Short mmCIF file of C-alpha atoms in Angstrom, two decimals:
data_model
loop_
_atom_site.label_atom_id
_atom_site.label_comp_id
_atom_site.label_asym_id
_atom_site.label_seq_id
_atom_site.Cartn_x
_atom_site.Cartn_y
_atom_site.Cartn_z
CA MET A 1 25.09 35.45 -22.19
CA LYS A 2 25.92 39.04 -23.07
CA LEU A 3 22.91 41.33 -23.41
CA THR A 4 22.76 44.68 -25.15
CA ASN A 5 19.58 46.07 -23.60
CA HIS A 6 20.22 49.65 -24.63
CA ARG A 7 20.26 48.60 -28.30
CA SER A 8 17.22 46.32 -28.33
CA HIS A 9 15.52 48.50 -30.99
CA ASP A 10 18.68 48.97 -33.08
CA TYR A 11 17.81 46.97 -36.18
CA ARG A 12 21.10 47.60 -37.96
CA PHE A 13 22.99 46.26 -34.95
CA LEU A 14 20.70 43.23 -34.81
CA VAL A 15 21.45 42.44 -38.46
CA GLN A 16 25.20 42.82 -37.83
CA ARG A 17 25.04 40.31 -35.00
CA TRP A 18 23.10 37.81 -37.11
CA ARG A 19 25.58 38.16 -39.96
CA ALA A 20 28.40 37.34 -37.56
CA VAL A 21 26.57 34.26 -36.27
CA ALA A 22 25.64 33.10 -39.77
CA LYS A 23 29.23 33.42 -40.96
CA SER A 24 30.73 31.59 -37.99
CA CYS A 25 28.16 28.77 -38.14
CA GLY A 26 27.99 28.28 -41.91
CA LEU A 27 24.37 29.41 -42.11
CA LEU A 28 22.70 31.21 -45.00
CA MET A 29 21.44 34.72 -44.31
CA ARG A 30 19.51 36.45 -47.08
CA PRO A 31 16.98 39.30 -47.45
CA TYR A 32 13.60 38.06 -48.61
CA SER A 33 11.43 41.21 -48.53
CA GLU A 34 11.13 44.56 -46.74
CA VAL A 35 8.86 46.40 -44.33
CA GLY A 36 8.81 50.18 -44.35
CA GLY A 37 11.92 50.34 -46.52
CA HIS A 38 13.94 48.06 -44.24
CA PRO A 39 15.00 44.61 -45.48
CA THR A 40 13.72 41.51 -43.71
CA TYR A 41 16.04 38.51 -43.47
CA PHE A 42 15.93 34.79 -43.00
CA VAL A 43 18.73 32.72 -41.48
CA ARG A 44 18.77 29.01 -42.20
CA SER A 45 20.86 25.88 -42.40
CA ARG A 46 22.54 25.42 -45.79
CA GLN A 47 21.19 21.90 -46.07
CA LEU A 48 17.54 22.23 -45.10
CA PRO A 49 15.42 19.07 -45.36
CA SER A 50 11.77 19.30 -46.31
CA ALA A 51 10.79 17.95 -42.87
CA GLY A 52 12.11 18.05 -39.34
CA ALA A 53 13.73 21.50 -39.04
CA VAL A 54 13.13 24.01 -36.25
CA TYR A 55 11.31 27.27 -37.06
CA ILE A 56 11.85 30.38 -34.92
CA SER A 57 10.40 33.84 -35.55
CA ALA A 58 10.47 37.12 -33.66
CA GLY A 59 9.68 40.78 -34.09
CA ILE A 60 6.39 40.65 -35.95
CA HIS A 61 5.33 43.09 -33.22
CA GLY A 62 8.02 45.75 -33.09
CA ASP A 63 7.14 46.80 -29.54
CA GLU A 64 8.15 43.36 -28.22
CA PRO A 65 11.96 43.52 -28.34
CA ALA A 66 12.67 40.65 -25.96
CA GLY A 67 11.86 38.20 -28.76
CA THR A 68 14.32 39.63 -31.28
CA GLU A 69 17.01 39.98 -28.62
CA ALA A 70 16.39 36.46 -27.29
CA ALA A 71 16.71 34.82 -30.71
CA ILE A 72 20.13 36.37 -31.36
CA ALA A 73 21.26 35.90 -27.74
CA TRP A 74 20.40 32.20 -27.98
CA ALA A 75 22.22 31.91 -31.32
CA GLU A 76 25.34 33.66 -30.03
CA LYS A 77 25.36 31.37 -26.99
CA ASN A 78 24.75 28.14 -28.93
CA ARG A 79 26.90 28.33 -32.06
CA ALA A 80 27.87 24.66 -31.80
CA VAL A 81 24.19 23.70 -31.70
CA LEU A 82 23.45 25.83 -34.77
CA ARG A 83 26.06 23.85 -36.70
CA GLU A 84 24.39 20.56 -35.78
CA ILE A 85 20.63 21.10 -36.09
CA THR A 86 18.56 22.20 -39.08
CA LEU A 87 16.63 25.41 -38.65
CA MET A 88 14.85 28.34 -40.28
CA ILE A 89 14.88 31.63 -38.40
CA PHE A 90 13.14 34.92 -39.12
CA PRO A 91 15.02 37.28 -36.76
CA CYS A 92 12.75 40.30 -37.16
CA MET A 93 9.63 40.20 -39.30
CA ASN A 94 8.74 43.86 -38.75
CA PRO A 95 11.94 45.96 -38.67
CA TRP A 96 10.04 49.21 -39.13
CA GLY A 97 8.01 48.33 -36.05
CA LEU A 98 11.13 47.48 -34.06
CA LEU A 99 12.76 50.78 -34.97
CA ASN A 100 9.61 52.72 -34.11
CA ASN A 101 8.52 50.64 -31.09
CA SER A 102 5.26 49.85 -32.88
CA ARG A 103 3.09 46.76 -32.86
CA ASN A 104 2.07 47.51 -36.45
CA ASP A 105 4.00 48.07 -39.66
CA ASP A 106 4.48 51.37 -41.49
CA ALA A 107 1.03 51.02 -43.10
CA ARG A 108 -0.57 50.52 -39.65
CA ARG A 109 -1.25 46.88 -40.38
CA GLU A 110 -1.22 44.24 -37.66
CA LEU A 111 0.84 41.68 -39.57
CA ASN A 112 0.08 38.92 -37.09
CA ARG A 113 -3.57 38.98 -38.09
CA MET A 114 -2.99 38.89 -41.86
CA PHE A 115 -1.57 35.48 -42.78
CA GLN A 116 -4.73 34.75 -44.75
CA HIS A 117 -3.67 37.44 -47.26
CA ASP A 118 -1.18 37.20 -50.12
CA GLU A 119 -1.08 40.88 -51.08
CA ILE A 120 1.32 41.89 -48.27
CA PRO A 121 4.79 41.45 -49.83
CA SER A 122 6.70 40.42 -46.69
CA LEU A 123 4.15 37.78 -45.66
CA ARG A 124 3.77 36.50 -49.21
CA ALA A 125 7.55 36.13 -49.52
CA LEU A 126 7.80 34.32 -46.18
CA LYS A 127 5.05 31.90 -47.15
CA GLU A 128 6.81 31.17 -50.45
CA LEU A 129 10.06 30.44 -48.61
CA ILE A 130 8.48 27.87 -46.30
CA LYS A 131 5.99 26.48 -48.84
CA PRO A 132 7.72 23.07 -49.21
CA MET A 133 8.64 22.79 -45.53
CA ARG A 134 7.32 20.72 -42.64
CA PHE A 135 8.82 21.78 -39.30
CA SER A 136 9.13 19.57 -36.25
CA VAL A 137 8.50 22.59 -34.03
CA ALA A 138 7.64 26.25 -34.61
CA LEU A 139 8.35 28.88 -31.96
CA MET A 140 6.94 32.40 -32.09
CA LEU A 141 8.54 34.78 -29.56
CA HIS A 142 6.16 37.43 -28.20
CA GLU A 143 5.48 39.67 -25.20
CA ASP A 144 2.38 40.81 -23.31
CA TYR A 145 2.25 44.25 -21.68
CA ASP A 146 -0.54 43.00 -19.37
CA GLY A 147 1.39 39.84 -18.51
CA GLN A 148 2.12 38.95 -14.90
CA GLY A 149 4.31 35.97 -15.78
CA VAL A 150 5.45 33.85 -18.70
CA TYR A 151 2.81 31.81 -20.55
CA ILE A 152 2.42 29.68 -23.67
CA TYR A 153 -0.14 29.00 -26.35
CA GLU A 154 0.21 25.38 -27.51
CA VAL A 155 -1.77 24.00 -30.42
CA GLN A 156 -3.07 20.48 -29.83
CA ARG A 157 -1.73 17.87 -32.20
CA ILE A 158 0.96 15.51 -30.88
CA LEU A 159 1.26 13.75 -27.54
CA PRO A 160 2.85 14.22 -25.12
CA PHE A 161 2.27 17.96 -24.91
CA TRP A 162 5.35 20.06 -24.16
CA ALA A 163 4.12 23.44 -22.91
CA ASP A 164 4.11 22.63 -19.18
CA ASP A 165 7.72 21.44 -19.31
CA LEU A 166 8.76 24.41 -21.43
CA LEU A 167 7.26 26.76 -18.85
CA ARG A 168 9.14 25.01 -16.07
CA SER A 169 12.40 25.74 -17.88
CA ALA A 170 11.55 29.47 -17.87
CA SER A 171 9.98 29.62 -14.39
CA ARG A 172 13.42 29.76 -12.77
CA ILE A 173 13.74 33.21 -14.36
CA ILE A 174 10.17 34.56 -14.50
CA PRO A 175 7.17 33.16 -12.60
CA VAL A 176 4.50 31.36 -14.59
CA GLU A 177 1.47 33.52 -15.42
CA GLY A 178 -0.97 33.31 -12.53
CA ARG A 179 -4.10 34.58 -14.25
CA VAL A 180 -6.69 31.95 -15.12
CA ARG A 181 -8.04 34.02 -18.03
CA VAL A 182 -5.97 35.97 -20.56
CA ASP A 183 -7.77 37.94 -23.28
CA GLY A 184 -10.92 36.01 -22.42
CA ARG A 185 -9.24 32.63 -22.82
CA ALA A 186 -9.08 30.09 -20.00
CA PHE A 187 -5.54 29.22 -18.94
CA ARG A 188 -4.33 26.42 -16.71
CA ASN A 189 -0.93 26.89 -15.05
CA GLY A 190 0.15 29.34 -17.73
CA VAL A 191 -0.89 27.18 -20.69
CA PHE A 192 -3.66 27.74 -23.21
CA ARG A 193 -4.12 24.66 -25.37
CA ARG A 194 -6.74 23.94 -27.99
CA LYS A 195 -7.38 22.52 -31.42
CA ILE A 196 -7.31 24.89 -34.38
CA ARG A 197 -9.97 25.26 -37.04
CA PRO A 198 -9.72 27.82 -39.88
CA LYS A 199 -13.19 29.24 -39.14
CA MET A 200 -11.98 30.46 -35.75
CA PHE A 201 -10.02 33.25 -37.47
CA GLU A 202 -12.48 34.50 -40.06
CA LYS A 203 -13.24 37.66 -38.05
CA MET A 204 -10.01 38.39 -36.23
CA GLY A 205 -7.63 37.45 -39.04
CA LEU A 206 -5.13 34.59 -39.19
CA PRO A 207 -2.01 34.82 -36.98
CA GLU A 208 1.34 33.23 -37.77
CA ALA A 209 1.02 30.37 -35.26
CA PRO A 210 -2.25 28.86 -36.55
CA TYR A 211 -1.07 29.37 -40.13
CA LEU A 212 2.02 27.30 -39.37
CA HIS A 213 -0.03 24.71 -37.51
CA LEU A 214 -2.46 24.33 -40.40
CA HIS A 215 0.20 24.07 -43.10
CA HIS A 216 3.75 23.55 -41.85
CA ALA A 217 4.39 22.55 -38.22
CA ASP A 218 3.99 19.44 -36.09
CA ARG A 219 4.24 21.38 -32.83
CA THR A 220 3.43 25.08 -32.55
CA PHE A 221 4.11 27.37 -29.59
CA THR A 222 3.57 31.07 -29.00
CA ILE A 223 5.73 32.22 -26.09
CA GLU A 224 4.65 35.31 -24.14
CA THR A 225 6.82 37.09 -21.58
CA PRO A 226 5.56 40.00 -19.44
CA SER A 227 6.92 43.22 -20.90
CA GLU A 228 6.86 45.04 -17.52
CA PHE A 229 9.61 42.73 -16.25
CA ALA A 230 13.26 43.60 -16.86
CA LEU A 231 14.40 42.99 -20.43
CA ASP A 232 17.23 40.68 -19.43
CA GLN A 233 14.76 38.46 -17.54
CA ARG A 234 12.40 38.29 -20.50
CA VAL A 235 15.26 37.45 -22.84
CA ARG A 236 16.61 34.72 -20.57
CA ALA A 237 13.13 33.20 -20.21
CA HIS A 238 12.75 33.02 -23.99
CA VAL A 239 16.24 31.56 -24.34
CA ALA A 240 15.49 28.87 -21.75
CA ILE A 241 12.41 27.79 -23.70
CA ILE A 242 14.27 27.75 -27.02
CA GLU A 243 17.00 25.63 -25.47
CA GLU A 244 14.50 23.16 -24.02
CA CYS A 245 12.68 22.90 -27.35
CA VAL A 246 15.89 22.25 -29.25
CA ARG A 247 16.92 19.64 -26.69
CA ARG A 248 13.62 17.84 -27.18
CA VAL A 249 13.77 18.04 -30.96
CA THR A 250 17.28 16.59 -30.90
CA LYS A 251 16.14 13.78 -28.62
CA LEU A 252 13.16 13.02 -30.87
CA ALA A 253 15.40 12.88 -33.93
CA GLN A 254 17.47 10.21 -32.20
CA SER A 255 14.45 8.19 -31.05
CA PRO A 256 13.18 5.22 -33.10
CA THR A 257 9.59 5.75 -31.90
CA ARG A 258 7.18 8.35 -33.24
CA PRO A 259 5.02 10.55 -30.97
CA LYS A 260 1.28 9.95 -30.92
CA ALA A 261 -1.19 12.39 -32.42
CA ALA A 262 -3.32 14.21 -29.88
CA THR A 263 -6.38 13.45 -31.99
CA SER A 264 -5.98 9.79 -31.04
CA GLN A 265 -7.55 10.52 -27.67
CA ARG A 266 -9.87 13.09 -26.21
CA ALA A 267 -7.78 16.13 -25.31
CA ARG A 268 -8.40 17.68 -21.94
CA LYS A 269 -10.02 21.09 -21.81
CA THR A 270 -8.07 24.10 -20.65
#
């Protein structure tokens, strides 16, 4: 896997790489909006069913470049897989932020707390694109500057849960987060897992992951790598998790049995 660490904030180069992948794999790549005068793109399978595709997003926080680099690094490494599975990818949701190493957009908005709003053009356009869709899994690629290892937020819905196994796939590259509390939330072995209710986000604003869980995704994961680790490690950890998720989605698609809903039993506390 070839990494281009020195160009991790080069949005034009990122777009060039995605265009090359889209062309070689027969994927659609189109602009759908803009942030700070820079176009935002989606990349998707040409034949996209209303249910069962994989959703991947990165770069909603522009100061977290491992996510945007990991998505394209995974795609460049797995072109054969991209021709076989159905997917919807948002390679960089905040290009202005990526270019300026900023968590926020050009209007100083924290886009990942604003999915309850429809007046922000880029978020409104994204929501329109996925309006008819139901994804088998949604992956949001993030970083944590306080992180001491890789960790995952998993929304409770379907059994068996995946987060522990996903973390194991990345732990060969970066240790699992050892803290038992992150941002005031109780973690167990690098996993924070809970049910989602809309009222939980009335004060803080609605992030992408719970929005997808509430409206579009069967399984929802937010992946966090520690931004003080080397970029190539963070990228490889993200890639390992993407690969494991895709492997599981492919296996599920071939299975005649359906997974059980987590609401069918009392979920353990974390």
